[in-house]
Coordinates of C-alpha atoms and ligand atoms in Angstrom, one line a residue:
Chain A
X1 CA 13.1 7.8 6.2
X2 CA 13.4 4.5 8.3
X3 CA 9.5 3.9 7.2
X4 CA 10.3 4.4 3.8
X5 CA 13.2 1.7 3.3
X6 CA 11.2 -0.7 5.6
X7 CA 8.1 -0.2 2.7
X8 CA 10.3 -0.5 -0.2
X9 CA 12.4 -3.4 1.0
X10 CA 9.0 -5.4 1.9
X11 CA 7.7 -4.6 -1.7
X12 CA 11.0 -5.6 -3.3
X13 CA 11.0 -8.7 -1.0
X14 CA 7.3 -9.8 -2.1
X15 CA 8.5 -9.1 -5.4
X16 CA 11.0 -11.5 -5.3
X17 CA 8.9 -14.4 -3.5
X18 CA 6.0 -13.8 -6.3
X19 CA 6.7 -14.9 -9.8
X20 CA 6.1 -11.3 -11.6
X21 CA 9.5 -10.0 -11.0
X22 CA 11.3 -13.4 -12.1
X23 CA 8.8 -13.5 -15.6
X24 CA 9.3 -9.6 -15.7
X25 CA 13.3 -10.7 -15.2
X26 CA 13.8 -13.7 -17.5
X27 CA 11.1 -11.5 -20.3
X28 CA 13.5 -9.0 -20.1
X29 CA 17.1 -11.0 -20.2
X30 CA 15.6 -12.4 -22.9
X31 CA 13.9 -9.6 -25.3
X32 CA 17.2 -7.8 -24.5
X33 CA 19.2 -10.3 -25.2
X34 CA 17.6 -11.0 -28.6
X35 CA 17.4 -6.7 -29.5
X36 CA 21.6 -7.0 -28.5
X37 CA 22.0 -9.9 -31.0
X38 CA 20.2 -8.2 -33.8
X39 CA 22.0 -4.2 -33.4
X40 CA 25.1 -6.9 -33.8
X41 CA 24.0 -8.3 -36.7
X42 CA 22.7 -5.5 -38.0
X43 CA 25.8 -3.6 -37.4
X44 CA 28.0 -6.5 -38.8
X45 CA 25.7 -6.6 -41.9
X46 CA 26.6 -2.5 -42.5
X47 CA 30.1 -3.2 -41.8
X48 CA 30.0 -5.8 -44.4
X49 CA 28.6 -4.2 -47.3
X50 CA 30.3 -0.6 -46.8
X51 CA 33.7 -3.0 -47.1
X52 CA 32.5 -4.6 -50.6
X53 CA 31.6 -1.1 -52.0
X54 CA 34.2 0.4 -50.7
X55 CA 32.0 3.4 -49.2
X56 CA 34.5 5.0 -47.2
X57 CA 33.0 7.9 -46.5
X58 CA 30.0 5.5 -44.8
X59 CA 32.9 3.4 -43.0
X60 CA 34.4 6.5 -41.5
X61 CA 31.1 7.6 -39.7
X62 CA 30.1 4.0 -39.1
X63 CA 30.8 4.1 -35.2
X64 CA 29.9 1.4 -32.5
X65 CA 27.8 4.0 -30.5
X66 CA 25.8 5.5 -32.8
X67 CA 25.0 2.7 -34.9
X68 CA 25.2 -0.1 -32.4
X69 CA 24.6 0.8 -29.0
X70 CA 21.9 3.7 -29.6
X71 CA 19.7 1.6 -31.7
X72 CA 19.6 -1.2 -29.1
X73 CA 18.8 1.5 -26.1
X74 CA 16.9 3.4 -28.0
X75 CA 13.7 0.6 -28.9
X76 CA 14.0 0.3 -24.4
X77 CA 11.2 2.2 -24.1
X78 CA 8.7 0.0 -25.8
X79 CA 10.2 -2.6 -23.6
X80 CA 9.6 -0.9 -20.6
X81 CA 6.2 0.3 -21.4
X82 CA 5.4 -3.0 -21.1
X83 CA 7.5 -4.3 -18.1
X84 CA 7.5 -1.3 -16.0
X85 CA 3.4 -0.5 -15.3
X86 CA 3.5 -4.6 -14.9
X87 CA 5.7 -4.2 -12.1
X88 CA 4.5 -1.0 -10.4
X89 CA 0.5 -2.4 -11.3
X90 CA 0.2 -4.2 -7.7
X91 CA 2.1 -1.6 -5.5
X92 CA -0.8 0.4 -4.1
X93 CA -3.8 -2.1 -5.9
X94 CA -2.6 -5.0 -3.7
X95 CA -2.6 -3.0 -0.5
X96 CA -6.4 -2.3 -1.3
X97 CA -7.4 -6.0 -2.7
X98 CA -5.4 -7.7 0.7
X99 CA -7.1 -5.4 3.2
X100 CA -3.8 -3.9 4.2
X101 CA -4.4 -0.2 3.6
X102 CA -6.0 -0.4 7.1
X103 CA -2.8 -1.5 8.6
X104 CA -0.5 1.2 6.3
X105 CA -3.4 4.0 7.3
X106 CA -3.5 3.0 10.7
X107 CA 0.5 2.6 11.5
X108 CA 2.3 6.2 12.4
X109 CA 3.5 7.3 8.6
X110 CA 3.3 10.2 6.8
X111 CA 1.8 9.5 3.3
X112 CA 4.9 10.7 1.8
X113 CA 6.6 8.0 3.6
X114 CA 4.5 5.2 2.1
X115 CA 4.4 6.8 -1.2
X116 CA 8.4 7.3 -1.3
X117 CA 8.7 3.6 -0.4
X118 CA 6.6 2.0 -2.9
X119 CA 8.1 4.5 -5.4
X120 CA 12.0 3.8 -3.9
X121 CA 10.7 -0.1 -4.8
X122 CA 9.6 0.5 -8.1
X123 CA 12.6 2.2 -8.8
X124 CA 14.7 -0.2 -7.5
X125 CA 13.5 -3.1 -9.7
X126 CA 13.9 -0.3 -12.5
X127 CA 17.5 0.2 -11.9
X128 CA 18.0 -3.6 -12.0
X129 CA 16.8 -3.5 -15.5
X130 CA 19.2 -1.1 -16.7
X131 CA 21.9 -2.2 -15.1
X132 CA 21.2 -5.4 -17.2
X133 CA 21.4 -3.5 -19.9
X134 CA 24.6 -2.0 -18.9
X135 CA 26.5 -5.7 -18.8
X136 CA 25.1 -6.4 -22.4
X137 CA 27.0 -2.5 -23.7
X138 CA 30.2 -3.5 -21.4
X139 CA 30.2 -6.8 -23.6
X140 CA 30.7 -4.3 -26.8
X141 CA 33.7 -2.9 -24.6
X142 CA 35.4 -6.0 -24.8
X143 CA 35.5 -5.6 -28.3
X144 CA 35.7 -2.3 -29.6
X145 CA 36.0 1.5 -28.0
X146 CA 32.7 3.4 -27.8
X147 CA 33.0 6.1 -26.4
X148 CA 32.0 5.2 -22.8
X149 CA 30.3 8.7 -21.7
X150 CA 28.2 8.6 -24.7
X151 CA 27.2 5.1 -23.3
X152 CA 26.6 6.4 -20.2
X153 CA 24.3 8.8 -21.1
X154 CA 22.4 6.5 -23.1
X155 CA 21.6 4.4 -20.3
X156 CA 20.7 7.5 -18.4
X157 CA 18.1 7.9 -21.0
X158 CA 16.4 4.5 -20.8
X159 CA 17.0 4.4 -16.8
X160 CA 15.4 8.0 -16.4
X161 CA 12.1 6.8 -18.7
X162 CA 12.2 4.2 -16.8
X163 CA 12.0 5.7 -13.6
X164 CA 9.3 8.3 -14.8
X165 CA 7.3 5.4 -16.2
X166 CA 7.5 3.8 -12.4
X167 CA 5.8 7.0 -11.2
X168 CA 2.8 7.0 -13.6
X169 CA 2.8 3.1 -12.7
X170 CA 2.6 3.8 -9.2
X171 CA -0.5 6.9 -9.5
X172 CA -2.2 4.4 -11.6
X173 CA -1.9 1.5 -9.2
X174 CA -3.1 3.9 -6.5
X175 CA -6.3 4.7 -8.3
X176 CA -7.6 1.3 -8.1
X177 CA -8.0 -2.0 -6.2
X178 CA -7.4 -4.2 -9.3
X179 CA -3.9 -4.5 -10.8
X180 CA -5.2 -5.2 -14.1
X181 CA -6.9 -2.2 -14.4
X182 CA -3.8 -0.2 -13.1
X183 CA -1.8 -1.5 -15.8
X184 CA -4.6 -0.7 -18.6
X185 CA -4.5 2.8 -17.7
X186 CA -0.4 3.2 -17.2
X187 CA -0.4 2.1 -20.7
X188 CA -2.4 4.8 -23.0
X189 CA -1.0 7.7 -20.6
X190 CA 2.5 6.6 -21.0
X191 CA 1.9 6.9 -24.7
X192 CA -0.1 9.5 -24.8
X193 CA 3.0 11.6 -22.8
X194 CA 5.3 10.1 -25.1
X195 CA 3.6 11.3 -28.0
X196 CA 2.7 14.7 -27.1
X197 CA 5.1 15.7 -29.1
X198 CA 3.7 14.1 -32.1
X199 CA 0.2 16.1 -31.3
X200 CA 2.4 19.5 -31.5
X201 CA 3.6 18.7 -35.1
X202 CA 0.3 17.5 -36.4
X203 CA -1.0 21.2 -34.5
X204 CA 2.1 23.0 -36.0
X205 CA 0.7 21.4 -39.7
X206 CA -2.8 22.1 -39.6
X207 CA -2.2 25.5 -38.5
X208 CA -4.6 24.6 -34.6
X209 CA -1.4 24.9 -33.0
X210 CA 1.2 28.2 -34.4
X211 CA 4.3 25.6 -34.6
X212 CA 6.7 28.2 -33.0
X213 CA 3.7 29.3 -30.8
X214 CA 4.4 28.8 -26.9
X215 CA 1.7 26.0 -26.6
X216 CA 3.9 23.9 -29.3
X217 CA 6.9 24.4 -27.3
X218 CA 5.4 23.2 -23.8
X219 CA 4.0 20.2 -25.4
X220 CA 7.4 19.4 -26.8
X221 CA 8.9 19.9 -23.7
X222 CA 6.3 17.4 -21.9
X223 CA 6.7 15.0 -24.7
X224 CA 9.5 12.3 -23.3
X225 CA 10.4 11.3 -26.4
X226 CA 12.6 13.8 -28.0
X227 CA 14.3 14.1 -24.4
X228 CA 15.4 10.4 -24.5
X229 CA 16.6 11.0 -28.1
X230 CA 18.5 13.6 -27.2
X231 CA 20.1 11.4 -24.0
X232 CA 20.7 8.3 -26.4
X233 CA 22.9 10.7 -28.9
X234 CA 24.7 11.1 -26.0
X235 CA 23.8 14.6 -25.6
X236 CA 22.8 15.1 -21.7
X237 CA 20.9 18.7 -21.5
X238 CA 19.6 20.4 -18.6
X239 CA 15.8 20.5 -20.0
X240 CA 15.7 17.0 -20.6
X241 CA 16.6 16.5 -17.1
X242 CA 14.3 18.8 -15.9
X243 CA 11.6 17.3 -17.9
X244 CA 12.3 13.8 -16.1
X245 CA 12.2 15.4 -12.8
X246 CA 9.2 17.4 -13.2
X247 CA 7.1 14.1 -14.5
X248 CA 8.4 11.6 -11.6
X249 CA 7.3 14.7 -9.3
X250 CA 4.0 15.1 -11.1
X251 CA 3.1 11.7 -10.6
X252 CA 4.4 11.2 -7.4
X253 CA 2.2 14.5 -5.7
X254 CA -0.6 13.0 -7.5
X255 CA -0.2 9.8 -6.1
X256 CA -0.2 11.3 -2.7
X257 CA -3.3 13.0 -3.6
X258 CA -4.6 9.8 -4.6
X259 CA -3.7 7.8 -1.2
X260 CA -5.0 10.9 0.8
X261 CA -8.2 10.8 -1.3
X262 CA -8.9 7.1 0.0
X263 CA -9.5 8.5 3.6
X264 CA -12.3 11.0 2.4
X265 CA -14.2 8.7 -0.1
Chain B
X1 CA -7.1 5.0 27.9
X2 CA -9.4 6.6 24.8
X3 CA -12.5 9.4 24.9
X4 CA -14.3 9.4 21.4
X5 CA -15.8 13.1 21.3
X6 CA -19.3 13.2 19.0
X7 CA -17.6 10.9 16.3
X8 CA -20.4 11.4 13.3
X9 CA -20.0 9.6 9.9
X10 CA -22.0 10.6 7.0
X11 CA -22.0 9.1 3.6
X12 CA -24.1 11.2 1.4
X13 CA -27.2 11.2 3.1
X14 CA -26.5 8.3 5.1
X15 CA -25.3 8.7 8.7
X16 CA -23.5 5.7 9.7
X17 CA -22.5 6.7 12.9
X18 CA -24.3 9.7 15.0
X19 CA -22.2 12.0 17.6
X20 CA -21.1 9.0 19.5
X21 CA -19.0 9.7 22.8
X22 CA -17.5 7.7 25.1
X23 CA -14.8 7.2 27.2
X24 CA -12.3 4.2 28.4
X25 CA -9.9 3.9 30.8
X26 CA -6.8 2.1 31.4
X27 CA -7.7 -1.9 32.4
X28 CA -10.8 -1.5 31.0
X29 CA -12.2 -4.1 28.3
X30 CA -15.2 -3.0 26.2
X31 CA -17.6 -4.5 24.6
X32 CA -19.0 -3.0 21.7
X33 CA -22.0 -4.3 20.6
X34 CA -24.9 -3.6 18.2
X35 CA -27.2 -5.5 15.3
X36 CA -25.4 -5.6 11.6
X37 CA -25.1 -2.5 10.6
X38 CA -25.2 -0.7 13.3
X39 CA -21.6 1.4 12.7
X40 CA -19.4 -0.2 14.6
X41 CA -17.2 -0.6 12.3
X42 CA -17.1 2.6 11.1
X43 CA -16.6 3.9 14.8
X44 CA -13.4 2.1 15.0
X45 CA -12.2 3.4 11.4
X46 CA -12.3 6.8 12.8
X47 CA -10.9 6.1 16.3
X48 CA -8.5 4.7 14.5
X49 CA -7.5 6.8 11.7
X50 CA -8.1 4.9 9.1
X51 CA -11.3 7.3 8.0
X52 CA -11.8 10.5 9.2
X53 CA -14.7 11.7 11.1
X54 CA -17.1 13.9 9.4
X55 CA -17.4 15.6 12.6
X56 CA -16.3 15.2 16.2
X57 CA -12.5 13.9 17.8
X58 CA -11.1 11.5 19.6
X59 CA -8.1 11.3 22.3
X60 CA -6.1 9.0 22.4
X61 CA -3.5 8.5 25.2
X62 CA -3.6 12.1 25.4
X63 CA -3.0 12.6 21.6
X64 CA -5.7 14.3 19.1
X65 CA -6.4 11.7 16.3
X66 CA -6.6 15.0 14.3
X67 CA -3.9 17.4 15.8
X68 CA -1.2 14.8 16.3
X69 CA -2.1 11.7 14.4
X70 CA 1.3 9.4 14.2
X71 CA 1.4 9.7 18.3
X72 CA -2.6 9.0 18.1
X73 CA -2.0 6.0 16.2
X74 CA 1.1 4.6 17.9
X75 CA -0.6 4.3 20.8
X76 CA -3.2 1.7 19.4
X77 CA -3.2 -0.9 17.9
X78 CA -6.3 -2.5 15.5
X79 CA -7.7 -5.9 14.7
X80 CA -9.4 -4.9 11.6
X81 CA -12.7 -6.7 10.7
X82 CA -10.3 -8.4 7.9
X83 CA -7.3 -9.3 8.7
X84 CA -4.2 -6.7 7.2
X85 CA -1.9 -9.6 6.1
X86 CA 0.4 -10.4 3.1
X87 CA -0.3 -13.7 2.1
X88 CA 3.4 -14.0 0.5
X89 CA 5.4 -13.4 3.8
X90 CA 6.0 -15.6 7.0
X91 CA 4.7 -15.2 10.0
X92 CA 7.7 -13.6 12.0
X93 CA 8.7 -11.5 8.7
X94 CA 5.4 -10.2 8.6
X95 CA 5.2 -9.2 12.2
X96 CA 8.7 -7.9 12.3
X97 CA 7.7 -5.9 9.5
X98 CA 4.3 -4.3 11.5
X99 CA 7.3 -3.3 14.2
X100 CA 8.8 -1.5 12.2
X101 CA 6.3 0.5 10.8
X102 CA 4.6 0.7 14.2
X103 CA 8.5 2.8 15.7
X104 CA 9.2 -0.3 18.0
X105 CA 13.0 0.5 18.3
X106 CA 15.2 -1.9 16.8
X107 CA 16.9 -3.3 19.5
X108 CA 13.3 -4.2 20.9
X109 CA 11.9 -6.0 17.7
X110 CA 13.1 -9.4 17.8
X111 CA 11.7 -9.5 21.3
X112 CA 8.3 -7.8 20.6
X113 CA 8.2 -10.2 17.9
X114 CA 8.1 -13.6 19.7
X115 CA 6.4 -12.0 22.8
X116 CA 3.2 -11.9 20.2
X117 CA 3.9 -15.0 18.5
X118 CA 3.6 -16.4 22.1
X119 CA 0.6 -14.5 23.2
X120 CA -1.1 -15.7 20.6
X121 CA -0.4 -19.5 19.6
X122 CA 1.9 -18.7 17.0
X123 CA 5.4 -19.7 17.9
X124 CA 5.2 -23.3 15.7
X125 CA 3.8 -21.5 12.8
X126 CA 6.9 -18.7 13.0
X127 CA 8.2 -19.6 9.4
X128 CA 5.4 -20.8 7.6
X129 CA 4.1 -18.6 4.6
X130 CA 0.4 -16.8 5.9
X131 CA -1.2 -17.1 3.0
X132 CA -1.0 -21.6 3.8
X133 CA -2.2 -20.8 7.6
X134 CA -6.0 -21.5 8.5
X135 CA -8.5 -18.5 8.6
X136 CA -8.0 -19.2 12.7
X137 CA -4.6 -19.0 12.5
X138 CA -4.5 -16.2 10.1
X139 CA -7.1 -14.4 12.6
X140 CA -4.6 -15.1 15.5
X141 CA -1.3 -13.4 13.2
X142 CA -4.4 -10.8 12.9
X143 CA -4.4 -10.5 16.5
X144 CA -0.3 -10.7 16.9
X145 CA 0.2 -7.3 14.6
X146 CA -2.5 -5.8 17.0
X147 CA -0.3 -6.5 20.2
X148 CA 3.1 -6.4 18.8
X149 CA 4.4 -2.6 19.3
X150 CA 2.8 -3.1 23.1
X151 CA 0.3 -0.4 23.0
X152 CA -1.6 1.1 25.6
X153 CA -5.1 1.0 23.7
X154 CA -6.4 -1.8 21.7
X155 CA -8.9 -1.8 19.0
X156 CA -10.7 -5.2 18.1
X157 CA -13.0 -6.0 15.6
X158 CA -14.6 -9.8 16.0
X159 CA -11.5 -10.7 17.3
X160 CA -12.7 -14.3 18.5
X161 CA -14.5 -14.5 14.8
X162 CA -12.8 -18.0 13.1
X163 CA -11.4 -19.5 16.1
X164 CA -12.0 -22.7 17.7
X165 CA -13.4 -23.0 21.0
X166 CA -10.3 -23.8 22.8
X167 CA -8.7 -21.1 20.9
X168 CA -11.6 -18.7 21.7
X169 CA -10.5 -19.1 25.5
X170 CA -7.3 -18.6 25.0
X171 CA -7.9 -15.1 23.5
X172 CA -10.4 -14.0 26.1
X173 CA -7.8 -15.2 28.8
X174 CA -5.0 -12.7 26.5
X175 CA -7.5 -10.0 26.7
X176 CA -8.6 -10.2 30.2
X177 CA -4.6 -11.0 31.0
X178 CA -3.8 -7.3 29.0
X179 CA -6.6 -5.4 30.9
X180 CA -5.5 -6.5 34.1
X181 CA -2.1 -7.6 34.2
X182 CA 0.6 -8.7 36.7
X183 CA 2.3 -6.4 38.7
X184 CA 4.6 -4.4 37.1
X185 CA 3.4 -4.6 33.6
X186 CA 1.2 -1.6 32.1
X187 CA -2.4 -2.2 31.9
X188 CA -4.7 -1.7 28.7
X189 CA -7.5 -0.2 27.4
X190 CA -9.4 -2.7 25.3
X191 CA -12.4 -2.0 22.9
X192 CA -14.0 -5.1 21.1
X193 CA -16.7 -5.7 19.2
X194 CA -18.4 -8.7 18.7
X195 CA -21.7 -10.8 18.3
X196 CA -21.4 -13.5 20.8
X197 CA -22.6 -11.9 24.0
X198 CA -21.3 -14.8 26.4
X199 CA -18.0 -13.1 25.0
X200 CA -19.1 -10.0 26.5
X201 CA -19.9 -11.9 29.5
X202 CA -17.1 -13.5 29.9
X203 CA -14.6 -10.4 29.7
X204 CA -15.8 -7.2 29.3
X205 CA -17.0 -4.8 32.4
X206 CA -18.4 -2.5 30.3
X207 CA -21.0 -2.3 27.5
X208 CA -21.7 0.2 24.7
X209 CA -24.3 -0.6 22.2
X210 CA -25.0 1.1 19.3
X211 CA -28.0 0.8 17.0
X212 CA -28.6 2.9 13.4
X213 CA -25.3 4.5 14.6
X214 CA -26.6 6.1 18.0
X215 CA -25.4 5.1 20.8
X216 CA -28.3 3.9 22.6
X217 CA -26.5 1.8 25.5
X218 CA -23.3 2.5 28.1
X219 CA -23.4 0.7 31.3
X220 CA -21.3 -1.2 33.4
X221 CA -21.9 -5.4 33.0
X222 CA -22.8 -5.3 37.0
X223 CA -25.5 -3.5 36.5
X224 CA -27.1 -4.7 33.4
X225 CA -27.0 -8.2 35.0
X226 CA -28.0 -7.4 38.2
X227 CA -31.1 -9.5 39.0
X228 CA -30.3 -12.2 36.6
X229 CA -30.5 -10.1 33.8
X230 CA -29.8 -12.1 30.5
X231 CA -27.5 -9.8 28.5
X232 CA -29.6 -11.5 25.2
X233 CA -33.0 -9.6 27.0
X234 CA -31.0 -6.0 27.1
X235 CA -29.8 -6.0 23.5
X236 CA -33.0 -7.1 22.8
X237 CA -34.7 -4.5 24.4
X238 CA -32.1 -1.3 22.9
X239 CA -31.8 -2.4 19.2
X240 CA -35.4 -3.7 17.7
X241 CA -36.9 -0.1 18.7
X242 CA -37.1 2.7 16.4
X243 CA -36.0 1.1 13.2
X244 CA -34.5 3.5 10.4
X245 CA -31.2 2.7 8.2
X246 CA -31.0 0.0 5.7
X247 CA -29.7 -2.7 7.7
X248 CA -32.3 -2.5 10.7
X249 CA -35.3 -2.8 8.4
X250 CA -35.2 -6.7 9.4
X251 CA -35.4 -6.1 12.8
X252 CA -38.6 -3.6 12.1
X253 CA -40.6 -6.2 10.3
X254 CA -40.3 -8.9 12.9
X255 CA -41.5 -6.8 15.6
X256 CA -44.4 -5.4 13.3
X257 CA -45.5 -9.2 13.4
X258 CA -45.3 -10.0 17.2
Ligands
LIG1 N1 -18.0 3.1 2.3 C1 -19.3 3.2 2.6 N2 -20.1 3.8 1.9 C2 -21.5 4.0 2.2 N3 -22.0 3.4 3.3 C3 -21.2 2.7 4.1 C4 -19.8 2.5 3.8 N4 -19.2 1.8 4.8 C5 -20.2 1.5 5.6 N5 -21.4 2.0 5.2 C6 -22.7 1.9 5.9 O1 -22.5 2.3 7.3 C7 -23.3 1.6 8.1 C8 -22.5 1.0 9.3 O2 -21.7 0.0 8.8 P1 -20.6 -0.7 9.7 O3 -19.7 -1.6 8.8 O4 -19.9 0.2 10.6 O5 -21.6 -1.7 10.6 P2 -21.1 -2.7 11.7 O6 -21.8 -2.3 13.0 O7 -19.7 -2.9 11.8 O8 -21.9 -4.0 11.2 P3 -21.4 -5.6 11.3 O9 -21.9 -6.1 12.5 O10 -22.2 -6.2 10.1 O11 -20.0 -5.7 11.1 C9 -24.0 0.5 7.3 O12 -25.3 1.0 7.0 C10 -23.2 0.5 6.0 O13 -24.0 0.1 5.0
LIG2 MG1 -18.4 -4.5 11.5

């Protein structure tokens, strides 16, 4: 355990001397910023015109949390599918371009240790993210009353795709000695995870795939997408957390595998 | 001290390195020497831990590389060919980072730290970010991170390679000075390889050459200079024969012509 805080905190400390985390920062503060200002607007706009036509029963299920704070969350994971595999993309690629794999390989760690801290890293940054996300929703707190556990558990959706998304980041970065190429493949499988559960309908349509059929259900479960739905309507459910838990494990044995690999290339 | 037990490297149908053994006691330096090629390289990789032998062991200080590999490897400490370094950090944050990866207790670090950065030159250039240093200087933080957990067996490749010459003495002093130290301090078992055979000369009491990943050479510098001997008439002698592998082919061909 000591190994794997001393990893992480050098990676988070690089991070922090190299410009990538303060673009990935100030990218962020701003995208977020600008998604916040247009739920508001958006929300103010609804307000507006269910007033001047009087739709009351429109104005009674207008809420701040589903019609403010989910809609801003909820477009987080396009954010992060972008930010995230950037940040993770150098983790294990860097080690391999520098030369410093022989000094991680050589040192007395388990691979578990060094893949836990670059991962603990990558999650760190990750958290950082969402707990900027977290001032801009307190900002609607000064306002109005969402509901705050509803709030909570849509920021446990974006922070929990974002940590999964840090483990694919980190496997991909550990296939390769160039970062670029470690982002270019976290992209496509990050989508293509996300949209498994896209491939089940079309399967469940054209009849390849029976849409009640066992197949269709497992590739809904590995699908992150209707989990994070679920999480941003405020409904936390022991599958979807399973779901999270059995990708960041995934990815993380694989990475291992990865690392190990290196020694018997 | 370190015994490499019929270390064998193949990739594919290349054999880099050929059931080498050896062995090296404590205050001994030695010099590992071959042509380009030759596996030397690839030896220390798998003394090392850093690849794994495709056959054969080593011991290190008593510890398997293969049955208890953390103890193998804190007991060594490597100069890879390239320098490991992180061209973001300073020089004492980089180092105190090594120690902690390399178990030196914390209590110990701060003092491990400077005790390398003093070995090797470094103390004025403490702060300064690597990636600014000189390739000598980064080759000496190289060095530092080799020495800075104090273990009992070193691992050099081309250590001296980059420095100046008054910087060249100074490490051949540090490596002779950790073989053989003052009373009181632990003595160290030092492996290096290198090209410059007045190097070898100058520090080592013990040779090992390797050529097409044999080991074709292990003697003791008394007695391969006994006579007047010129070390440059012995290498020649073991490593233009019996050509083979890719990178002796050279070697072959000028022969063919004398
Ligand atoms: N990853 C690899 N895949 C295939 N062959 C390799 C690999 N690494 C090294 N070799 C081969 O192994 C042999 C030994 O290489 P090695 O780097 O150990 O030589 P060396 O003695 O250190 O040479 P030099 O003096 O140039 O540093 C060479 O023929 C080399 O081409
Ligand atoms: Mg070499």
């Amino acid at each position: 355990m000591r190994h794997v805080t001393a990893i992480a905190s050098r990676e988070l400390r690089s991070l922090f001397v190299s410009p990538v985390a303060y673009v990935v920062l100030s990218l962020f503060a701003v995208l977020a910023g600008f998604l916040f200002l247009a739920s508001v607007l958006s929300f103010d706009a609804n307000l507006a015109q269910a007033q001047q036509f009087q739709a009351f029963d429109f104005l009674r299920q207008l809420n701040l949390n589903d019609h403010l704070i989910a809609p801003f969350l909820q477009v987080m994971w396009i954010v992060f599918l972008i930010l995230v595999p950037a940040v993770t993309m150098s983790l294990f690629a860097s080690e391999k371009a520098n030369g410093t794999e022989e000094l991680l390989l050589t040192s007395p760690l388990t691979i578990w240790e060094l893949v836990l801290g670059k991962y603990l890293a990558a999650a760190g940054f990750v958290t950082l993210l969402v707990g900027m996300l977290g001032l801009f929703c307190g900002i609607i707190f000064l306002y109005g009353e969402p509901e705050p556990l509803k709030t909570l558990s849509g920021l446990l959706g974006v922070w929990l795709v974002g940590l999964s998304y840090a483990a694919i980041g980190v496997f991909t970065s550990s296939l390769t000695r160039n970062q670029l190429v470690a982002f270019f493949i976290a992209l496509p499988l990050i989508l293509m995870l996300w949209l498994l559960s896209v491939f089940a309908d079309l399967g469940g349509a054209t009849g390849a795939v029976g849409s009640e059929s066992g197949l269709s259900a497992l590739l809904r479960w590995l699908s992150t997408s209707d989990h994070f739905q679920q999480l941003i309507e405020g409904l936390v459910d022991t599958r979807a957390l399973a779901h999270f838990a059995f990708m960041i494990g995934t990815f993380l044995v694989l990475t291992k595998a990865s690392v190990e690999s290196v020694r018997w290339r | 001290m370190i015994e490499a037990l019929g270390v064998t490297k193949r990739y594919g149908d290349l054999v880099a390195v050929n059931d080498v053994s050896f062995k090296a006691e404590a205050g001994e330096v030695v010099g590992f020497l071959g042509p380009n090629g030759a596996g030397k390289t690839t030896t220390m990789r798998m003394l090392t831990g850093f690849l794994p032998a495709t056959d054969g062991t080593a011991v290190v200080d008593g510890h398997d590389i293969f049955d208890e590999p953390l103890a193998a490897r804190r007991a060594i400490g490597y100069l890879p060919e390239t320098p490991p370094l992180y061209p973001e950090m300073d020089v004492s944050g980089y180092l105190k980072y090594v120690a902690r990866i390399k178990d030196v207790p914390r209590s110990g670090r701060k003092q491990a730290v400077e005790r390398a950065l003093e070995r090797c030159g470094l103390s004025h250039v403490a702060r300064r970010v690597i990636g600014s240093l000189s390739k000598g200087y980064r080759q000496r933080v190289g060095l530092a991170q080799a020495i800075v957990h104090d273990p009992p067996v070193l691992i050099l490749d081309e250590p001296t390679v980059g420095l100046d010459p008054n910087q060249i003495l100074e490490i051949r002093e540090l490596i002779r000075d950790l073989a053989a130290p003052r009373e009181g301090e632990p003595s160290h078992t030092v492996i290096l390889s290198t090209h410059i055979l007045p190097e070898v000369e100058a520090i080592c009491r013990r040779v090992i050459m390797i050529h097409d990943g044999q080991k074709v050479l292990d003697d003791s510098m008394e007695n391969l200079t006994r006579d007047g001997g010129r070390l440059e008439d012995v290498f020649a002698r073991f490593t233009l024969r019996e050509t083979g592998a890719d990178a002796a082919a050279p070697e072959g061909g000028e022969e063919a012509v004398q």
